[in-house]
Coordinates of C-alpha atoms (C1' of nucleotides) in Angstrom, one line a residue:
Chain A
M1196 CA -42.7 10.3 44.0
D1197 CA -40.9 10.4 47.3
D1198 CA -43.6 8.2 48.8
W1199 CA -42.0 5.3 47.2
L1200 CA -39.0 5.8 49.4
K1201 CA -40.3 5.0 52.9
D1202 CA -38.3 4.9 56.0
S1203 CA -38.7 1.5 57.8
D1204 CA -37.2 -0.5 60.6
E1205 CA -34.8 -2.0 58.2
V1206 CA -34.1 0.6 55.6
G1207 CA -33.3 4.2 56.1
P1208 CA -31.7 7.2 54.4
S1209 CA -28.0 7.6 54.0
W1210 CA -25.6 10.4 53.1
L1211 CA -23.4 10.3 50.1
T1212 CA -19.9 11.6 49.9
V1213 CA -16.9 11.4 47.6
D1214 CA -13.3 11.0 48.9
L1215 CA -10.3 11.5 46.7
A1216 CA -7.0 9.5 46.6
I1217 CA -4.8 12.0 44.8
F1218 CA -1.3 10.9 43.9
T1219 CA 1.5 12.8 42.3
L1220 CA 5.3 12.6 42.0
R1221 CA 7.4 15.1 43.9
D1222 CA 11.1 14.9 44.5
D1223 CA 11.2 11.4 43.1
Q1224 CA 8.7 10.3 45.6
L1225 CA 5.1 9.1 45.3
M1226 CA 3.0 11.5 47.3
V1227 CA -0.6 11.4 48.4
L1228 CA -2.7 14.5 49.2
L1229 CA -4.2 14.8 52.7
V1230 CA -6.2 17.5 54.5
E1231 CA -6.4 18.3 58.1
R1232 CA -10.0 18.1 59.1
G1233 CA -11.5 21.4 60.2
L1234 CA -14.7 20.0 61.5
D1235 CA -15.9 17.2 63.8
P1236 CA -15.7 14.3 63.7
F1237 CA -12.0 13.6 63.7
R1238 CA -11.3 17.4 63.8
G1239 CA -7.6 18.1 63.4
M1240 CA -6.8 14.6 62.1
P1241 CA -5.4 14.0 58.6
A1242 CA -7.9 12.6 56.1
M1243 CA -8.6 12.2 52.4
P1244 CA -10.0 15.3 50.7
G1245 CA -13.7 14.9 50.0
G1246 CA -17.2 15.9 51.0
Y1247 CA -20.9 15.6 50.4
V1248 CA -22.2 15.1 46.9
Q1249 CA -24.9 17.7 46.1
K1250 CA -28.4 16.9 45.2
K1251 CA -28.2 17.6 41.5
E1252 CA -24.6 16.5 41.0
N1253 CA -23.2 13.3 39.7
L1254 CA -20.3 11.5 41.3
R1255 CA -17.6 12.7 39.0
D1256 CA -18.7 16.3 39.1
G1257 CA -18.8 16.1 42.9
A1258 CA -15.3 14.7 42.9
L1259 CA -14.0 17.5 40.7
R1260 CA -15.7 20.2 42.8
E1261 CA -14.2 18.8 46.0
L1262 CA -10.8 18.6 44.3
A1263 CA -11.1 22.4 43.6
E1264 CA -12.6 23.4 47.0
E1265 CA -10.4 21.4 49.3
A1266 CA -7.2 21.2 47.4
G1267 CA -7.3 24.1 45.0
I1268 CA -6.6 21.7 42.1
D1269 CA -8.1 22.1 38.7
G1270 CA -9.0 18.5 37.9
S1271 CA -9.7 18.9 34.3
Q1272 CA -6.1 18.1 33.5
L1273 CA -5.7 14.9 35.5
H1274 CA -6.9 11.3 35.3
L1275 CA -9.9 10.6 37.5
E1276 CA -11.3 7.1 38.0
Q1277 CA -13.7 5.5 40.5
L1278 CA -12.0 3.2 42.9
G1279 CA -14.7 1.7 45.1
T1280 CA -17.4 2.4 47.6
Y1281 CA -17.2 2.1 51.3
A1282 CA -20.4 1.9 53.3
D1283 CA -19.8 -0.2 56.5
P1284 CA -22.4 0.8 59.1
G1285 CA -19.8 1.8 61.6
R1286 CA -17.4 3.7 59.4
D1287 CA -18.7 7.1 60.3
P1288 CA -20.0 8.1 63.8
R1289 CA -22.6 10.4 62.3
G1290 CA -24.6 7.5 60.9
R1291 CA -24.9 5.9 57.5
V1292 CA -22.4 7.8 55.3
V1293 CA -21.6 6.1 52.0
T1294 CA -18.4 7.3 50.4
V1295 CA -17.3 6.7 46.8
A1296 CA -13.5 6.8 46.6
Y1297 CA -12.0 8.3 43.5
L1298 CA -8.5 7.8 42.3
A1299 CA -6.7 10.9 40.8
L1300 CA -3.3 10.9 39.2
G1301 CA -1.5 14.0 38.1
P1302 CA 1.9 15.5 37.3
D1303 CA 3.8 17.5 40.0
L1304 CA 0.9 19.6 41.2
P1305 CA 1.1 23.0 42.9
I1306 CA 1.2 22.9 46.7
P1307 CA -2.4 23.1 47.5
T1308 CA -4.0 25.9 49.5
G1309 CA -6.2 25.1 52.4
G1310 CA -9.9 25.2 51.6
T1311 CA -13.1 25.9 53.5
D1312 CA -13.7 22.6 55.3
A1313 CA -10.1 21.6 55.4
A1314 CA -7.8 23.5 57.7
R1315 CA -4.9 22.8 55.5
A1316 CA -3.9 20.5 52.7
F1317 CA -0.5 18.9 52.3
W1318 CA 1.4 16.1 50.5
A1319 CA 2.5 13.0 52.4
P1320 CA 4.9 10.3 51.1
A1321 CA 2.8 7.3 50.0
A1322 CA 5.4 5.1 51.7
R1323 CA 4.0 6.3 55.0
L1324 CA 0.7 4.5 54.3
G1325 CA 2.3 1.2 54.9
D1326 CA 4.7 1.9 57.8
G1327 CA 2.2 2.7 60.5
T1328 CA 3.4 6.3 61.1
L1329 CA 0.1 7.8 59.8
T1330 CA -3.2 7.8 61.6
L1331 CA -6.1 8.9 59.4
A1332 CA -9.8 9.7 60.0
F1333 CA -12.6 7.2 59.3
D1334 CA -11.5 4.2 57.2
H1335 CA -9.2 6.4 55.1
Q1336 CA -6.2 4.3 55.9
T1337 CA -7.8 1.3 54.4
I1338 CA -9.0 3.2 51.3
L1339 CA -5.6 4.8 50.6
T1340 CA -3.8 1.5 51.0
E1341 CA -6.1 -0.1 48.5
A1342 CA -5.6 2.9 46.2
L1343 CA -1.9 2.6 46.3
E1344 CA -2.0 -1.0 45.3
E1345 CA -4.4 -0.1 42.5
V1346 CA -1.9 2.5 41.2
R1347 CA 0.9 -0.1 41.1
R1348 CA -1.3 -2.4 39.2
K1349 CA -2.8 0.2 36.9
I1350 CA 0.5 1.3 35.4
E1351 CA 1.2 -2.2 34.3
Y1352 CA -1.8 -2.6 32.1
T1353 CA -2.8 0.9 31.2
A1354 CA -1.1 4.1 30.1
A1355 CA -1.8 5.6 33.6
A1356 CA 1.9 6.3 34.1
T1357 CA 1.7 9.1 31.6
A1358 CA -0.8 10.9 33.9
F1359 CA 2.1 11.6 36.3
C1360 CA 4.0 13.3 33.5
G1361 CA 3.4 16.8 32.1
D1362 CA 2.0 17.4 28.7
T1363 CA 5.2 16.4 27.0
F1364 CA 7.9 14.2 28.6
T1365 CA 11.0 12.2 27.8
L1366 CA 11.2 8.5 28.1
T1367 CA 13.4 8.9 31.2
D1368 CA 10.6 10.9 32.8
L1369 CA 8.3 8.0 32.1
R1370 CA 10.8 5.5 33.3
T1371 CA 11.2 7.4 36.5
V1372 CA 7.5 7.1 37.2
Y1373 CA 7.7 3.3 37.0
Q1374 CA 10.8 3.2 39.1
V1375 CA 9.4 5.3 41.9
I1376 CA 6.1 3.6 42.0
W1377 CA 7.5 0.1 41.8
G1378 CA 10.6 0.8 43.8
Q1379 CA 12.9 -1.0 41.3
E1380 CA 15.4 0.1 38.7
L1381 CA 14.6 -0.5 35.0
D1382 CA 17.1 -0.7 32.2
P1383 CA 16.8 2.5 30.1
S1384 CA 17.5 0.8 26.9
N1385 CA 15.1 -2.1 27.4
F1386 CA 12.4 0.2 28.8
R1387 CA 12.7 2.4 25.7
R1388 CA 12.3 -0.6 23.4
K1389 CA 9.3 -1.8 25.3
I1390 CA 7.5 1.5 25.3
L1391 CA 8.1 2.2 21.7
N1392 CA 6.9 -1.3 20.7
T1393 CA 3.7 -0.8 22.6
T1394 CA 1.4 0.6 20.0
G1395 CA -0.3 3.9 20.9
F1396 CA 1.4 4.4 24.2
V1397 CA 3.4 7.5 23.3
Q1398 CA 3.8 9.8 20.3
P1399 CA 7.0 11.6 19.4
T1400 CA 6.5 15.4 19.3
G1401 CA 9.7 16.0 17.2
D1402 CA 11.1 18.3 19.9
Q1403 CA 13.9 17.7 22.3
R1404 CA 14.7 18.7 25.8
L1405 CA 18.2 19.4 27.2
P1406 CA 18.9 17.8 30.6
P1407 CA 21.3 19.6 33.0
T1408 CA 24.0 17.4 31.6
G1409 CA 24.1 14.8 28.9
R1410 CA 22.6 14.2 25.5
P1411 CA 19.3 15.8 24.6
A1412 CA 16.3 13.6 24.9
A1413 CA 13.4 13.3 22.5
L1414 CA 10.0 14.5 23.8
Y1415 CA 6.8 12.5 23.6
R1416 CA 3.2 13.1 24.4
R1417 CA 0.5 10.6 25.4
G1418 CA -0.7 8.3 22.7
Q1419 CA -4.3 7.3 22.0
A1420 CA -4.1 3.9 23.7
W1421 CA -5.2 3.4 27.3
L1422 CA -5.1 -0.4 27.6
L1423 CA -1.6 -1.5 26.8
N1424 CA -0.9 -4.3 24.5
P1425 CA 1.5 -5.8 25.5
P1426 CA 1.4 -4.6 29.1
V1427 CA 4.5 -3.3 30.9
L1428 CA 4.8 -6.1 33.4
R1429 CA 6.9 -5.9 36.6
A1430 CA 9.8 -8.2 36.8
T1431 CA 8.9 -11.4 38.6
T1432 CA 11.1 -12.9 41.2
S1433 CA 10.2 -16.4 40.1
G1434 CA 9.8 -17.4 36.5
Q1435 CA 11.4 -15.7 33.5
R1436 CA 9.0 -14.3 31.0
G1437 CA 11.3 -14.0 28.0
Chain B
M400 CA -25.1 12.4 66.4
D401 CA -27.6 12.8 63.7
D402 CA -27.6 16.6 64.1
W403 CA -24.3 16.6 62.2
L404 CA -26.2 15.4 59.1
K405 CA -28.4 18.3 58.2
D406 CA -30.6 18.6 55.2
S407 CA -29.9 21.7 53.3
D408 CA -30.6 23.3 49.9
E409 CA -27.7 21.6 48.4
V410 CA -27.3 18.3 50.2
G411 CA -29.9 15.8 51.1
P412 CA -30.4 12.1 52.0
S413 CA -30.1 9.3 49.5
W414 CA -31.2 5.7 49.4
L415 CA -28.6 2.9 49.0
T416 CA -29.1 -0.2 46.9
V417 CA -27.0 -3.0 45.6
D418 CA -27.6 -4.5 42.2
L419 CA -26.0 -7.7 41.0
A420 CA -24.5 -8.7 37.6
I421 CA -24.6 -12.4 37.9
F422 CA -22.9 -14.4 35.1
T423 CA -22.8 -18.1 34.6
L424 CA -22.2 -20.6 31.8
R425 CA -25.1 -22.7 30.5
D426 CA -25.2 -24.7 27.3
D427 CA -21.9 -23.2 26.2
Q428 CA -23.3 -19.7 26.5
L429 CA -22.5 -16.9 28.8
M430 CA -25.7 -16.0 30.6
V431 CA -26.7 -13.1 32.8
L432 CA -29.4 -13.3 35.5
L433 CA -32.4 -10.9 35.2
V434 CA -35.5 -10.5 37.2
E435 CA -38.9 -9.2 36.1
R436 CA -39.7 -6.3 38.3
G437 CA -42.7 -6.8 40.5
L438 CA -43.1 -3.2 41.7
D439 CA -43.1 0.3 40.3
P440 CA -41.2 1.9 38.9
F441 CA -40.5 -0.1 35.7
R442 CA -42.9 -2.8 36.9
G443 CA -42.9 -5.8 34.6
M444 CA -39.6 -4.8 33.0
P445 CA -36.4 -6.9 33.2
A446 CA -33.8 -5.6 35.6
M447 CA -30.7 -6.7 37.5
P448 CA -31.5 -8.4 40.8
G449 CA -30.9 -6.1 43.7
G450 CA -32.5 -4.0 46.4
Y451 CA -32.1 -1.8 49.4
V452 CA -29.2 -2.2 51.7
Q453 CA -30.4 -2.5 55.3
K454 CA -29.4 -0.1 58.1
K455 CA -27.0 -2.4 59.9
E456 CA -25.7 -4.2 56.9
N457 CA -22.5 -3.8 54.9
L458 CA -22.5 -3.8 51.1
R459 CA -21.3 -7.4 50.6
D460 CA -23.8 -8.8 53.1
G461 CA -26.5 -6.9 51.3
A462 CA -25.5 -8.3 48.0
L463 CA -25.5 -11.8 49.4
R464 CA -28.9 -11.3 50.9
E465 CA -30.4 -10.0 47.7
L466 CA -28.8 -12.9 45.8
A467 CA -30.6 -15.3 48.0
E468 CA -33.9 -13.4 48.2
E469 CA -34.3 -12.5 44.5
A470 CA -32.6 -15.4 42.8
G471 CA -32.6 -18.2 45.4
I472 CA -28.8 -18.5 45.0
D473 CA -26.5 -19.3 47.9
G474 CA -23.6 -16.9 47.2
S475 CA -21.2 -18.4 49.6
Q476 CA -19.8 -20.5 46.8
L477 CA -19.3 -17.9 44.1
H478 CA -17.0 -15.1 43.4
L479 CA -18.3 -11.7 44.4
E480 CA -16.7 -8.4 43.7
Q481 CA -17.6 -4.7 43.6
L482 CA -17.9 -3.3 40.2
G483 CA -18.8 0.4 40.5
T484 CA -21.3 2.8 41.9
Y485 CA -24.0 4.6 39.9
A486 CA -25.6 7.7 41.4
D487 CA -26.6 10.1 38.5
P488 CA -29.4 12.3 39.8
G489 CA -31.8 11.2 37.1
R490 CA -31.1 7.5 37.2
D491 CA -34.1 6.6 39.4
P492 CA -37.5 8.4 39.2
R493 CA -38.0 8.0 42.9
G494 CA -35.2 10.4 43.8
R495 CA -31.6 10.0 44.7
V496 CA -31.0 6.3 44.7
V497 CA -27.3 5.3 44.8
T498 CA -26.6 1.8 43.6
V499 CA -23.5 -0.2 44.1
A500 CA -23.1 -2.8 41.4
Y501 CA -21.6 -6.2 42.3
L502 CA -20.2 -8.7 39.9
A503 CA -20.9 -12.4 40.7
L504 CA -19.5 -15.3 38.8
G505 CA -20.5 -18.9 39.3
P506 CA -20.7 -22.4 37.8
D507 CA -23.8 -23.6 36.1
L508 CA -26.3 -22.5 38.7
P509 CA -29.8 -23.9 39.4
I510 CA -32.6 -22.1 37.6
P511 CA -33.6 -19.5 40.1
T512 CA -37.0 -19.4 41.7
G513 CA -38.9 -16.1 41.7
G514 CA -38.5 -14.2 44.9
T515 CA -40.6 -11.6 46.8
D516 CA -39.9 -8.4 45.0
A517 CA -39.1 -10.0 41.7
A518 CA -42.0 -11.6 39.8
R519 CA -39.7 -14.1 38.3
A520 CA -36.0 -14.6 37.6
F521 CA -34.4 -16.0 34.4
W522 CA -31.2 -16.4 32.5
A523 CA -30.6 -14.3 29.4
P524 CA -27.7 -14.8 27.0
A525 CA -25.1 -12.1 27.6
A526 CA -24.9 -11.6 23.9
R527 CA -28.3 -9.9 24.0
L528 CA -26.7 -7.1 26.0
G529 CA -25.0 -5.8 22.9
D530 CA -27.5 -6.4 20.2
G531 CA -30.2 -4.1 21.3
T532 CA -32.9 -6.8 21.7
L533 CA -33.1 -6.1 25.5
T534 CA -34.7 -3.1 27.3
L535 CA -33.8 -2.9 30.9
A536 CA -35.0 -0.8 33.8
F537 CA -33.1 2.1 35.2
D538 CA -29.5 2.3 33.8
H539 CA -29.1 -1.4 34.1
Q540 CA -28.3 -1.8 30.4
T541 CA -25.2 0.4 30.9
I542 CA -24.2 -1.4 34.1
L543 CA -24.4 -4.8 32.6
T544 CA -22.6 -3.8 29.5
E545 CA -19.7 -2.6 31.6
A546 CA -19.9 -5.7 33.7
L547 CA -19.6 -7.9 30.7
E548 CA -16.5 -6.1 29.5
E549 CA -15.1 -6.4 33.0
V550 CA -15.6 -10.2 32.9
R551 CA -13.7 -10.4 29.6
R552 CA -10.8 -8.5 31.0
K553 CA -10.9 -10.2 34.4
I554 CA -10.2 -13.7 33.1
E555 CA -7.1 -12.4 31.4
Y556 CA -5.3 -11.3 34.5
T557 CA -6.9 -13.2 37.3
A558 CA -8.1 -16.8 38.0
A559 CA -11.7 -15.6 37.7
A560 CA -12.3 -18.2 35.0
T561 CA -12.2 -21.0 37.6
A562 CA -15.2 -19.4 39.2
F563 CA -17.3 -20.6 36.3
C564 CA -16.2 -24.2 36.9
G565 CA -17.3 -26.5 39.6
D566 CA -15.2 -27.6 42.5
T567 CA -13.1 -29.8 40.3
F568 CA -12.7 -29.4 36.6
T569 CA -10.7 -30.6 33.6
L570 CA -8.5 -28.3 31.5
T571 CA -11.0 -28.6 28.7
D572 CA -13.7 -27.3 31.1
L573 CA -11.5 -24.3 31.8
R574 CA -10.7 -23.8 28.2
T575 CA -14.3 -23.8 27.3
V576 CA -14.8 -20.9 29.7
Y577 CA -12.3 -18.8 27.8
Q578 CA -13.6 -19.8 24.4
V579 CA -17.2 -18.9 25.3
I580 CA -16.4 -15.6 26.9
W581 CA -13.9 -14.5 24.4
G582 CA -15.7 -16.0 21.4
Q583 CA -12.6 -17.5 19.9
E584 CA -11.1 -21.0 19.7
L585 CA -8.0 -21.8 21.7
D586 CA -5.5 -24.6 20.9
P587 CA -5.9 -27.3 23.5
S588 CA -2.3 -28.2 23.7
N589 CA -1.0 -24.6 24.0
F590 CA -3.7 -23.7 26.5
R591 CA -2.7 -26.6 28.6
R592 CA 1.0 -25.6 28.6
K593 CA 0.1 -22.0 29.4
I594 CA -2.2 -22.9 32.4
L595 CA 0.2 -25.4 33.9
N596 CA 3.1 -22.9 33.6
T597 CA 1.2 -20.2 35.4
T598 CA 2.1 -20.9 39.0
G599 CA -0.7 -21.4 41.4
F600 CA -3.5 -21.3 38.8
V601 CA -4.7 -24.9 39.2
Q602 CA -3.8 -27.9 41.3
P603 CA -4.1 -31.5 40.1
T604 CA -6.4 -33.6 42.3
G605 CA -5.0 -36.9 41.1
D606 CA -8.4 -38.0 39.9
Q607 CA -9.7 -38.3 36.4
R608 CA -13.0 -37.9 34.7
L609 CA -14.3 -39.9 31.7
P610 CA -15.9 -37.8 29.0
P611 CA -18.7 -39.4 26.9
T612 CA -16.1 -40.4 24.5
G613 CA -12.3 -40.1 24.3
R614 CA -9.4 -40.3 26.7
P615 CA -10.0 -39.6 30.4
A616 CA -9.0 -36.1 31.5
A617 CA -7.1 -35.2 34.7
L618 CA -9.1 -33.2 37.2
Y619 CA -7.9 -30.0 38.8
R620 CA -9.1 -27.6 41.5
R621 CA -8.5 -23.9 41.9
G622 CA -4.9 -23.0 43.0
Q623 CA -4.1 -20.4 45.6
A624 CA -3.1 -17.7 43.1
W625 CA -5.6 -15.0 42.1
L626 CA -3.5 -12.6 40.1
L627 CA -2.0 -14.6 37.2
N628 CA 1.7 -14.3 36.4
P629 CA 2.0 -14.5 33.5
P630 CA -1.5 -13.5 32.5
V631 CA -3.6 -15.5 30.0
L632 CA -3.7 -12.8 27.3
R633 CA -6.1 -12.8 24.4
A634 CA -4.6 -13.2 20.9
T635 CA -4.0 -9.8 19.4
T636 CA -4.9 -9.2 15.8
S637 CA -1.9 -6.8 15.5
G638 CA 1.4 -7.5 17.0
Q639 CA 2.7 -11.0 17.8
R640 CA 3.7 -11.5 21.4
G641 CA 5.9 -14.5 21.1
Chain C
dT1187 C1' -10.0 -58.9 18.0
dA1188 C1' -9.3 -55.2 14.9
dC1189 C1' -10.5 -50.8 13.7
dA1190 C1' -12.3 -46.1 13.4
dG1191 C1' -13.7 -42.1 16.1
dT1192 C1' -12.9 -39.0 19.8
dT1193 C1' -10.6 -36.5 23.3
dA1194 C1' -6.4 -35.7 26.3
dT1195 C1' -1.8 -35.1 26.5
dG1196 C1' 2.9 -34.5 24.9
dG1197 C1' 6.5 -32.9 21.6
dT1198 C1' 8.8 -30.0 17.8
dT1199 C1' 9.8 -25.9 15.3
dG1200 C1' 10.3 -21.1 14.1
dC1201 C1' 9.4 -16.5 15.6
dC1202 C1' 9.9 -12.8 18.6
dA1203 C1' 9.8 -10.3 23.2
dT1204 C1' 12.7 -9.9 26.8
dG1205 C1' 16.7 -9.1 30.1
dA1206 C1' 21.6 -8.5 30.4
dC1207 C1' 25.0 -6.2 28.5
dC1208 C1' 27.9 -3.4 25.4
dA1209 C1' 28.6 0.6 22.1
dT1210 C1' 27.9 5.0 20.3
dA1211 C1' 25.8 9.8 20.1
dA1212 C1' 25.4 14.3 21.8
dG1213 C1' 25.3 17.3 25.0
dT1214 C1' 28.0 19.5 29.5
dG1215 C1' 32.1 21.6 32.0
dT1216 C1' 37.4 21.8 32.7
Chain D
dA590 C1' 41.2 17.6 23.9
dC591 C1' 39.3 15.3 27.6
dA592 C1' 36.4 13.4 31.2
dC593 C1' 31.6 13.1 32.5
dT594 C1' 26.8 12.4 31.9
dT595 C1' 22.6 10.9 29.7
dA596 C1' 20.1 9.2 25.5
dT597 C1' 19.9 6.1 22.1
dG598 C1' 20.9 1.9 19.5
dG599 C1' 22.6 -2.9 18.9
dT600 C1' 23.9 -7.9 20.1
dC601 C1' 23.0 -12.3 22.2
dA602 C1' 21.1 -16.0 24.7
dT603 C1' 16.8 -17.4 27.0
dG604 C1' 12.4 -18.7 26.9
dG605 C1' 7.3 -18.0 26.0
dC606 C1' 4.3 -18.6 22.4
dA607 C1' 1.5 -20.1 18.1
dA608 C1' 1.1 -23.5 14.7
dC609 C1' 1.3 -28.0 14.0
dC610 C1' 2.2 -33.0 14.5
dA611 C1' 2.2 -37.4 17.3
dT612 C1' 0.8 -40.5 20.7
dA613 C1' -2.2 -42.2 24.6
dA614 C1' -6.5 -43.9 26.3
dC615 C1' -11.0 -44.3 26.2
dT616 C1' -15.7 -45.6 23.3
dG617 C1' -18.4 -48.1 20.0
dT618 C1' -18.8 -51.1 15.9
dA619 C1' -17.6 -54.6 12.4

DNA sequence: TACAGTTATGGTTGCCATGACCATAAGTGT
DNA sequence: ACACTTATGGTCATGGCAACCATAACTGTA
């Protein structure tokens, strides 16, 4: 069967990798997971966690395996989604390496332990992706910048924001997710009304949680809906929406 | 440099292809472009147009080249966007073939001429993707079904609907796009108000077009906006939105 | 010319989601 | 008892929206 796949002047083999854009909330900041590369090329430089997809593995399984190997994170709990594929001929000095970028969102995750290929893994503030203080291997700067914008959009139209919360959460927890990611304050009362009117977004558990100070807050868990109707739209500078 | 990319028990080379989900509007129907495969595997079976990405080519250029080769379509006019990547180990009997699916939207395109690899190319109603009357090569049934759902969503939140229209179009032309793709009637008057209130969606040209009968309609061209604010949301069966 | 038929455009009304804002509930510590 | 803090609930004016009606501007026909 392999004789159908012939090398030629114009077409040749390529190597397949997955890279992970892993975001979480820590200390009221949006953080992205980076590893320090342990091997050439770009040895010692920060990069997205990732690696080769194995012969008998599909993309999602490969992403989950790399998540565990390089970052020590059990991905079965978090939201995993394909972002895009990057295959420019010059993106990897080793030759044609095609990478499929995955987006992973999770609640405040344990500080990862360094893995085999990665010298060490660490959280970096997502804000540093935009301010030029970060130099990443390969085209990972581009990929992560696109990933960040995708996260901002995603929480408008889907229930992705709940992926940043634990199993149960208060509406203030959820509101904090939006505030941190969008960088703008939201009115607690209006936010509450909006969320509760969006069918299937959250389900009350019946329990409460006591904050350090103040009235206890009702706990919720994720609802069955993923696409939000109506969506939770960002405030627009221009036109009013209602 | 190639010595960094070693074959091993677990990791091996793969072949990179692009496949195209090309949609257009013909005779008030949403149509998808298919080719009859001229080579094994799946010779004679309908499939998405596509083929191998060349060594020194990026994904987008490869998609545009295949668009021209297999379908005789000049892609410089239409909207092209990456959809997703499919790489399951069993998806191609030849071995590990990774395909990047692209979504292409265009106005009523010329009937394509058969290309080199494809015996012939033809338009099929998109409705047939769902009713089981179509058997496609590889996992193309899955890919196209996901592509169709993406189109339906895309025209809600972006100006993608204008990609189905010509260079200039009337608001009725644009409304027809939504009606056909969503399969529901829209009130002309309300549609007009919504579109014109969405900043940057369309620009008046100042010209008019005479329909076969009835009042002349003002012509518009695409505006500069891509993300719509507010979006053009589908009517919901459940809750009212305003 | 008068008229019906057709399509584009414009206006009215009632409903409801929204943002701004205020009030109350239910905890904490002093 | 009181201040303080946070969660929850309500009011009100604005404006988007669906449903619907009215008018404009063209065609063809009597």
